[in-house]
């Protein structure tokens, strides 16, 4: 039995592999990557590599074996049809007879367009009959803290979320939850709604950045159309900017508040506060 992680050189996938290496022998971990070069450090530590691409079904032939536990990290190529990409992995996993397929999804309360691919993938997984775990990951702290430069430059947090609140956690928290599922027992056919222990609004976030930096930082709530224009002006493709603006509209409606406690229970500790991620980002 191996534990197989797709997207293993991405931000989340790499953290999952690192977490697995603390719990199981390296030769039990398979990292599915598109480039061996990007995973050379993992190979050097004994992790087995499989080169495969969501866009090329034949590359998944032989990647999985009966009894494997698999983490399907959702793709980020929005324009290439993510549900079809995910079905490539699902079909190969089912054919091989894997013991568990865990999937990084989105909160069940999210109605923004971002959720559409996740709901489509979840439906395909349930229809397949493969034993599954749905890891409905909320938003990451790093979605905000990795973009502090313009906040500090302009003295403002700009979002289209109004007074909405959001339950974020660190990328490492979500990775630890995946590791707990992949190495634990009793997670078959379970759905976990994952998010941070404490929700916050963007005025609070601006205040936290101000406190950490000693700068005056305000929160400017703007309409979704304005926010979308700011994002495209910063170089984001229009379709992706529209998706992010849609997420902010969902935040305003309270759709990214997660109060289940599933994440802290899975990882056995409190989730990482946004203030801690702000401090880490400022240290660089």
mmCIF file of C-alpha atoms in Angstrom:
data_model
loop_
_atom_site.group_PDB
_atom_site.id
_atom_site.type_symbol
_atom_site.label_atom_id
_atom_site.label_comp_id
_atom_site.label_asym_id
_atom_site.label_seq_id
_atom_site.Cartn_x
_atom_site.Cartn_y
_atom_site.Cartn_z
ATOM 1 C CA UNK A 1 0.000 0.000 0.000
ATOM 2 C CA UNK A 2 1.260 3.424 -0.967
ATOM 3 C CA UNK A 3 0.034 6.915 -0.236
ATOM 4 C CA UNK A 4 -0.165 8.808 -3.516
ATOM 5 C CA UNK A 5 -0.327 12.622 -3.678
ATOM 6 C CA UNK A 6 -1.177 14.400 -6.925
ATOM 7 C CA UNK A 7 0.026 17.954 -7.546
ATOM 8 C CA UNK A 8 2.885 17.123 -5.202
ATOM 9 C CA UNK A 9 5.076 20.084 -6.134
ATOM 10 C CA UNK A 10 2.289 22.635 -5.613
ATOM 11 C CA UNK A 11 2.026 24.702 -2.438
ATOM 12 C CA UNK A 12 -0.431 22.351 -0.709
ATOM 13 C CA UNK A 13 0.784 19.059 -2.192
ATOM 14 C CA UNK A 14 4.359 19.650 -1.117
ATOM 15 C CA UNK A 15 3.260 20.369 2.459
ATOM 16 C CA UNK A 16 1.240 17.140 2.452
ATOM 17 C CA UNK A 17 4.254 15.134 1.290
ATOM 18 C CA UNK A 18 6.406 16.772 3.989
ATOM 19 C CA UNK A 19 3.798 15.840 6.583
ATOM 20 C CA UNK A 20 3.602 12.252 5.345
ATOM 21 C CA UNK A 21 7.374 11.887 5.611
ATOM 22 C CA UNK A 22 7.053 12.550 9.337
ATOM 23 C CA UNK A 23 4.617 9.638 9.708
ATOM 24 C CA UNK A 24 5.475 6.923 7.181
ATOM 25 C CA UNK A 25 8.640 5.625 5.430
ATOM 26 C CA UNK A 26 9.534 7.625 2.325
ATOM 27 C CA UNK A 27 9.244 4.606 0.038
ATOM 28 C CA UNK A 28 5.536 4.387 0.905
ATOM 29 C CA UNK A 29 4.918 7.877 -0.524
ATOM 30 C CA UNK A 30 4.362 8.470 -4.240
ATOM 31 C CA UNK A 31 4.508 12.066 -5.488
ATOM 32 C CA UNK A 32 2.637 12.609 -8.759
ATOM 33 C CA UNK A 33 4.352 15.458 -10.597
ATOM 34 C CA UNK A 34 4.531 16.953 -14.059
ATOM 35 C CA UNK A 35 8.237 17.696 -13.752
ATOM 36 C CA UNK A 36 10.761 15.370 -12.113
ATOM 37 C CA UNK A 37 13.173 18.283 -11.816
ATOM 38 C CA UNK A 38 10.810 20.186 -9.508
ATOM 39 C CA UNK A 39 10.603 17.133 -7.240
ATOM 40 C CA UNK A 40 14.283 16.215 -7.247
ATOM 41 C CA UNK A 41 14.588 17.081 -3.558
ATOM 42 C CA UNK A 42 11.741 14.705 -2.703
ATOM 43 C CA UNK A 43 13.271 11.913 -4.765
ATOM 44 C CA UNK A 44 16.568 12.459 -2.953
ATOM 45 C CA UNK A 45 14.742 11.760 0.312
ATOM 46 C CA UNK A 46 13.387 8.445 -0.983
ATOM 47 C CA UNK A 47 9.946 9.527 -2.194
ATOM 48 C CA UNK A 48 8.880 7.685 -5.338
ATOM 49 C CA UNK A 49 7.965 9.915 -8.259
ATOM 50 C CA UNK A 50 5.319 9.342 -10.910
ATOM 51 C CA UNK A 51 5.212 11.734 -13.849
ATOM 52 C CA UNK A 52 1.625 12.344 -14.933
ATOM 53 C CA UNK A 53 -0.569 15.173 -16.181
ATOM 54 C CA UNK A 54 -4.288 15.737 -15.582
ATOM 55 C CA UNK A 55 -4.571 16.659 -19.276
ATOM 56 C CA UNK A 56 -3.114 13.358 -20.515
ATOM 57 C CA UNK A 57 -5.127 10.348 -19.257
ATOM 58 C CA UNK A 58 -2.621 7.793 -20.534
ATOM 59 C CA UNK A 59 0.040 9.180 -18.179
ATOM 60 C CA UNK A 60 -1.934 7.854 -15.208
ATOM 61 C CA UNK A 61 -1.660 4.248 -16.397
ATOM 62 C CA UNK A 62 0.116 2.339 -13.632
ATOM 63 C CA UNK A 63 0.343 5.263 -11.210
ATOM 64 C CA UNK A 64 -2.080 3.678 -8.703
ATOM 65 C CA UNK A 65 -2.197 0.167 -7.231
ATOM 66 C CA UNK A 66 -4.842 -1.796 -5.359
ATOM 67 C CA UNK A 67 -5.078 -0.680 -1.740
ATOM 68 C CA UNK A 68 -3.435 2.714 -2.272
ATOM 69 C CA UNK A 69 -4.644 5.814 -0.504
ATOM 70 C CA UNK A 70 -4.786 8.778 -2.851
ATOM 71 C CA UNK A 71 -5.001 12.529 -2.352
ATOM 72 C CA UNK A 72 -6.407 14.262 -5.408
ATOM 73 C CA UNK A 73 -5.345 17.886 -5.068
ATOM 74 C CA UNK A 74 -7.751 19.950 -7.159
ATOM 75 C CA UNK A 75 -6.193 21.429 -10.289
ATOM 76 C CA UNK A 76 -5.691 25.152 -10.804
ATOM 77 C CA UNK A 77 -6.069 25.316 -14.592
ATOM 78 C CA UNK A 78 -9.522 26.877 -14.551
ATOM 79 C CA UNK A 79 -9.702 27.271 -18.325
ATOM 80 C CA UNK A 80 -8.945 23.598 -19.073
ATOM 81 C CA UNK A 81 -12.029 22.019 -17.510
ATOM 82 C CA UNK A 82 -11.092 20.934 -14.011
ATOM 83 C CA UNK A 83 -13.902 18.391 -13.610
ATOM 84 C CA UNK A 84 -12.702 16.509 -16.698
ATOM 85 C CA UNK A 85 -9.136 16.660 -15.381
ATOM 86 C CA UNK A 86 -10.186 15.274 -12.016
ATOM 87 C CA UNK A 87 -12.195 12.501 -13.680
ATOM 88 C CA UNK A 88 -8.957 11.332 -15.324
ATOM 89 C CA UNK A 89 -7.463 10.698 -11.888
ATOM 90 C CA UNK A 90 -10.706 9.230 -10.552
ATOM 91 C CA UNK A 91 -10.999 6.755 -13.420
ATOM 92 C CA UNK A 92 -7.422 5.567 -12.971
ATOM 93 C CA UNK A 93 -7.891 5.256 -9.201
ATOM 94 C CA UNK A 94 -11.102 3.261 -9.591
ATOM 95 C CA UNK A 95 -9.588 0.948 -12.190
ATOM 96 C CA UNK A 96 -6.656 0.222 -9.882
ATOM 97 C CA UNK A 97 -8.873 -0.522 -6.882
ATOM 98 C CA UNK A 98 -7.523 2.110 -4.505
ATOM 99 C CA UNK A 99 -8.659 1.898 -0.886
ATOM 100 C CA UNK A 100 -9.399 5.610 -0.471
ATOM 101 C CA UNK A 101 -9.564 8.736 -2.612
ATOM 102 C CA UNK A 102 -9.415 12.015 -0.695
ATOM 103 C CA UNK A 103 -10.243 15.180 -2.603
ATOM 104 C CA UNK A 104 -9.503 18.821 -1.746
ATOM 105 C CA UNK A 105 -12.849 20.489 -2.344
ATOM 106 C CA UNK A 106 -14.527 23.745 -1.268
ATOM 107 C CA UNK A 107 -16.961 24.464 1.570
ATOM 108 C CA UNK A 108 -20.438 23.096 0.998
ATOM 109 C CA UNK A 109 -21.943 26.510 1.767
ATOM 110 C CA UNK A 110 -20.020 28.231 -1.060
ATOM 111 C CA UNK A 111 -22.234 29.201 -4.000
ATOM 112 C CA UNK A 112 -19.649 31.261 -5.914
ATOM 113 C CA UNK A 113 -18.601 30.036 -9.374
ATOM 114 C CA UNK A 114 -15.371 28.728 -7.835
ATOM 115 C CA UNK A 115 -17.404 25.958 -6.210
ATOM 116 C CA UNK A 116 -18.933 24.658 -9.451
ATOM 117 C CA UNK A 117 -15.947 22.493 -10.434
ATOM 118 C CA UNK A 118 -15.730 21.126 -6.899
ATOM 119 C CA UNK A 119 -19.393 20.160 -6.810
ATOM 120 C CA UNK A 120 -19.018 18.512 -10.218
ATOM 121 C CA UNK A 121 -15.991 16.558 -9.039
ATOM 122 C CA UNK A 122 -17.703 15.511 -5.824
ATOM 123 C CA UNK A 123 -20.670 14.185 -7.812
ATOM 124 C CA UNK A 124 -18.338 12.136 -10.009
ATOM 125 C CA UNK A 125 -16.560 10.708 -6.962
ATOM 126 C CA UNK A 126 -19.822 9.693 -5.295
ATOM 127 C CA UNK A 127 -21.059 8.139 -8.525
ATOM 128 C CA UNK A 128 -17.840 6.145 -8.966
ATOM 129 C CA UNK A 129 -18.328 4.027 -5.874
ATOM 130 C CA UNK A 130 -14.738 4.578 -4.751
ATOM 131 C CA UNK A 131 -14.315 5.007 -0.983
ATOM 132 C CA UNK A 132 -13.778 8.734 -0.538
ATOM 133 C CA UNK A 133 -13.042 11.540 1.880
ATOM 134 C CA UNK A 134 -14.132 15.033 0.883
ATOM 135 C CA UNK A 135 -11.817 17.628 2.405
ATOM 136 C CA UNK A 136 -13.840 20.797 1.889
ATOM 137 C CA UNK A 137 -11.027 23.272 2.444
ATOM 138 C CA UNK A 138 -11.946 26.821 3.344
ATOM 139 C CA UNK A 139 -9.895 29.826 2.311
ATOM 140 C CA UNK A 140 -6.190 29.975 3.188
ATOM 141 C CA UNK A 141 -4.567 32.618 5.394
ATOM 142 C CA UNK A 142 -1.924 32.863 2.684
ATOM 143 C CA UNK A 143 -4.480 33.991 0.103
ATOM 144 C CA UNK A 144 -4.199 37.306 1.915
ATOM 145 C CA UNK A 145 -0.825 37.293 3.658
ATOM 146 C CA UNK A 146 1.092 36.429 0.477
ATOM 147 C CA UNK A 147 -0.298 39.632 -1.072
ATOM 148 C CA UNK A 148 0.724 42.142 1.570
ATOM 149 C CA UNK A 149 2.930 44.264 -0.729
ATOM 150 C CA UNK A 150 0.082 46.313 -2.264
ATOM 151 C CA UNK A 151 -1.605 46.576 1.150
ATOM 152 C CA UNK A 152 1.530 48.126 2.622
ATOM 153 C CA UNK A 153 2.146 50.269 -0.440
ATOM 154 C CA UNK A 154 -1.337 51.818 -0.462
ATOM 155 C CA UNK A 155 -2.149 51.578 3.246
ATOM 156 C CA UNK A 156 -5.342 49.729 2.470
ATOM 157 C CA UNK A 157 -6.922 46.307 2.353
ATOM 158 C CA UNK A 158 -9.261 46.360 -0.644
ATOM 159 C CA UNK A 159 -11.933 43.662 -0.951
ATOM 160 C CA UNK A 160 -15.500 43.341 -2.195
ATOM 161 C CA UNK A 161 -16.679 41.480 0.903
ATOM 162 C CA UNK A 162 -18.487 44.273 2.737
ATOM 163 C CA UNK A 163 -18.795 43.436 6.435
ATOM 164 C CA UNK A 164 -18.601 39.704 5.719
ATOM 165 C CA UNK A 165 -16.509 37.406 7.875
ATOM 166 C CA UNK A 166 -14.371 34.450 6.891
ATOM 167 C CA UNK A 167 -12.882 31.409 8.665
ATOM 168 C CA UNK A 168 -9.393 31.026 7.238
ATOM 169 C CA UNK A 169 -6.579 28.723 8.314
ATOM 170 C CA UNK A 170 -3.016 28.249 7.155
ATOM 171 C CA UNK A 171 -2.124 26.102 4.179
ATOM 172 C CA UNK A 172 -0.126 23.949 6.609
ATOM 173 C CA UNK A 173 -3.279 23.351 8.672
ATOM 174 C CA UNK A 174 -5.163 21.996 5.648
ATOM 175 C CA UNK A 175 -2.145 19.878 4.688
ATOM 176 C CA UNK A 176 -2.040 18.412 8.199
ATOM 177 C CA UNK A 177 -5.720 17.475 7.895
ATOM 178 C CA UNK A 178 -5.010 15.632 4.644
ATOM 179 C CA UNK A 179 -2.107 13.796 6.296
ATOM 180 C CA UNK A 180 -4.354 12.801 9.216
ATOM 181 C CA UNK A 181 -6.908 11.320 6.808
ATOM 182 C CA UNK A 182 -4.329 9.557 4.620
ATOM 183 C CA UNK A 183 -2.550 7.957 7.596
ATOM 184 C CA UNK A 184 -5.535 7.443 9.914
ATOM 185 C CA UNK A 185 -8.522 5.126 10.057
ATOM 186 C CA UNK A 186 -12.267 5.570 9.829
ATOM 187 C CA UNK A 187 -12.365 8.392 7.290
ATOM 188 C CA UNK A 188 -14.023 6.444 4.478
ATOM 189 C CA UNK A 189 -17.068 8.102 2.919
ATOM 190 C CA UNK A 190 -16.803 11.123 5.219
ATOM 191 C CA UNK A 191 -17.117 14.804 4.364
ATOM 192 C CA UNK A 192 -15.209 17.335 6.440
ATOM 193 C CA UNK A 193 -16.019 21.052 6.389
ATOM 194 C CA UNK A 194 -12.662 22.655 7.120
ATOM 195 C CA UNK A 195 -11.923 26.192 8.234
ATOM 196 C CA UNK A 196 -10.226 28.250 10.898
ATOM 197 C CA UNK A 197 -11.388 28.289 14.514
ATOM 198 C CA UNK A 198 -12.035 32.044 14.545
ATOM 199 C CA UNK A 199 -13.751 34.032 11.804
ATOM 200 C CA UNK A 200 -12.712 37.625 11.091
ATOM 201 C CA UNK A 201 -13.776 40.517 8.895
ATOM 202 C CA UNK A 202 -11.484 42.564 6.710
ATOM 203 C CA UNK A 203 -11.571 45.594 8.997
ATOM 204 C CA UNK A 204 -10.099 43.290 11.644
ATOM 205 C CA UNK A 205 -7.576 41.986 9.141
ATOM 206 C CA UNK A 206 -6.513 45.532 8.248
ATOM 207 C CA UNK A 207 -6.137 46.329 11.944
ATOM 208 C CA UNK A 208 -4.003 43.226 12.454
ATOM 209 C CA UNK A 209 -1.694 44.216 9.586
ATOM 210 C CA UNK A 210 -1.502 47.740 11.011
ATOM 211 C CA UNK A 211 -0.569 46.420 14.431
ATOM 212 C CA UNK A 212 2.083 44.105 13.007
ATOM 213 C CA UNK A 213 3.687 46.790 10.826
ATOM 214 C CA UNK A 214 3.113 50.008 12.740
ATOM 215 C CA UNK A 215 1.586 51.484 9.575
ATOM 216 C CA UNK A 216 -1.853 52.963 9.140
ATOM 217 C CA UNK A 217 -3.907 50.395 7.224
ATOM 218 C CA UNK A 218 -7.596 50.842 6.463
ATOM 219 C CA UNK A 219 -10.182 48.538 4.917
ATOM 220 C CA UNK A 220 -11.783 49.792 1.726
ATOM 221 C CA UNK A 221 -14.896 47.811 0.828
ATOM 222 C CA UNK A 222 -15.608 48.206 -2.887
ATOM 223 C CA UNK A 223 -18.262 46.793 -5.241
ATOM 224 C CA UNK A 224 -17.474 43.468 -6.909
ATOM 225 C CA UNK A 225 -17.134 45.108 -10.339
ATOM 226 C CA UNK A 226 -14.584 47.585 -8.981
ATOM 227 C CA UNK A 227 -12.632 44.815 -7.287
ATOM 228 C CA UNK A 228 -12.613 42.793 -10.481
ATOM 229 C CA UNK A 229 -11.196 45.802 -12.334
ATOM 230 C CA UNK A 230 -8.464 46.246 -9.732
ATOM 231 C CA UNK A 231 -7.466 42.586 -10.114
ATOM 232 C CA UNK A 232 -7.352 42.708 -13.917
ATOM 233 C CA UNK A 233 -5.397 45.950 -13.672
ATOM 234 C CA UNK A 234 -2.871 44.070 -11.546
ATOM 235 C CA UNK A 235 -2.471 41.513 -14.323
ATOM 236 C CA UNK A 236 -4.913 38.748 -13.394
ATOM 237 C CA UNK A 237 -6.820 37.149 -16.284
ATOM 238 C CA UNK A 238 -10.389 38.473 -16.420
ATOM 239 C CA UNK A 239 -12.063 35.067 -15.838
ATOM 240 C CA UNK A 240 -9.978 34.446 -12.706
ATOM 241 C CA UNK A 241 -10.590 37.998 -11.459
ATOM 242 C CA UNK A 242 -14.327 37.350 -11.847
ATOM 243 C CA UNK A 243 -14.008 34.148 -9.802
ATOM 244 C CA UNK A 244 -12.211 35.966 -6.976
ATOM 245 C CA UNK A 245 -14.751 38.786 -6.977
ATOM 246 C CA UNK A 246 -17.474 36.148 -6.768
ATOM 247 C CA UNK A 247 -15.785 34.617 -3.743
ATOM 248 C CA UNK A 248 -15.820 38.014 -2.024
ATOM 249 C CA UNK A 249 -19.552 38.287 -2.690
ATOM 250 C CA UNK A 250 -19.931 34.887 -1.032
ATOM 251 C CA UNK A 251 -17.866 36.085 1.941
ATOM 252 C CA UNK A 252 -20.236 39.034 2.329
ATOM 253 C CA UNK A 253 -23.117 36.530 2.510
ATOM 254 C CA UNK A 254 -21.329 34.517 5.217
ATOM 255 C CA UNK A 255 -20.706 31.518 2.989
ATOM 256 C CA UNK A 256 -17.061 31.089 4.069
ATOM 257 C CA UNK A 257 -17.739 30.972 7.780
ATOM 258 C CA UNK A 258 -16.998 27.412 8.926
ATOM 259 C CA UNK A 259 -18.049 26.516 12.453
ATOM 260 C CA UNK A 260 -17.804 22.722 12.446
ATOM 261 C CA UNK A 261 -14.469 22.484 14.263
ATOM 262 C CA UNK A 262 -13.549 19.647 11.861
ATOM 263 C CA UNK A 263 -10.133 21.094 11.011
ATOM 264 C CA UNK A 264 -8.834 21.529 14.547
ATOM 265 C CA UNK A 265 -10.210 18.093 15.479
ATOM 266 C CA UNK A 266 -8.450 16.396 12.555
ATOM 267 C CA UNK A 267 -5.107 18.052 13.235
ATOM 268 C CA UNK A 268 -5.345 17.769 17.014
ATOM 269 C CA UNK A 269 -4.564 21.413 17.742
ATOM 270 C CA UNK A 270 -6.023 24.887 17.224
ATOM 271 C CA UNK A 271 -5.839 26.297 13.706
ATOM 272 C CA UNK A 272 -3.251 28.965 12.857
ATOM 273 C CA UNK A 273 -4.540 32.483 13.584
ATOM 274 C CA UNK A 274 -4.352 35.045 10.788
ATOM 275 C CA UNK A 275 -2.086 37.172 12.989
ATOM 276 C CA UNK A 276 0.500 34.372 13.038
ATOM 277 C CA UNK A 277 0.454 34.117 9.246
ATOM 278 C CA UNK A 278 0.774 37.900 8.933
ATOM 279 C CA UNK A 279 3.867 37.802 11.158
ATOM 280 C CA UNK A 280 5.369 34.936 9.141
ATOM 281 C CA UNK A 281 4.763 36.762 5.849
ATOM 282 C CA UNK A 282 6.379 39.958 7.117
ATOM 283 C CA UNK A 283 9.485 38.015 8.167
ATOM 284 C CA UNK A 284 9.664 36.792 4.571
#
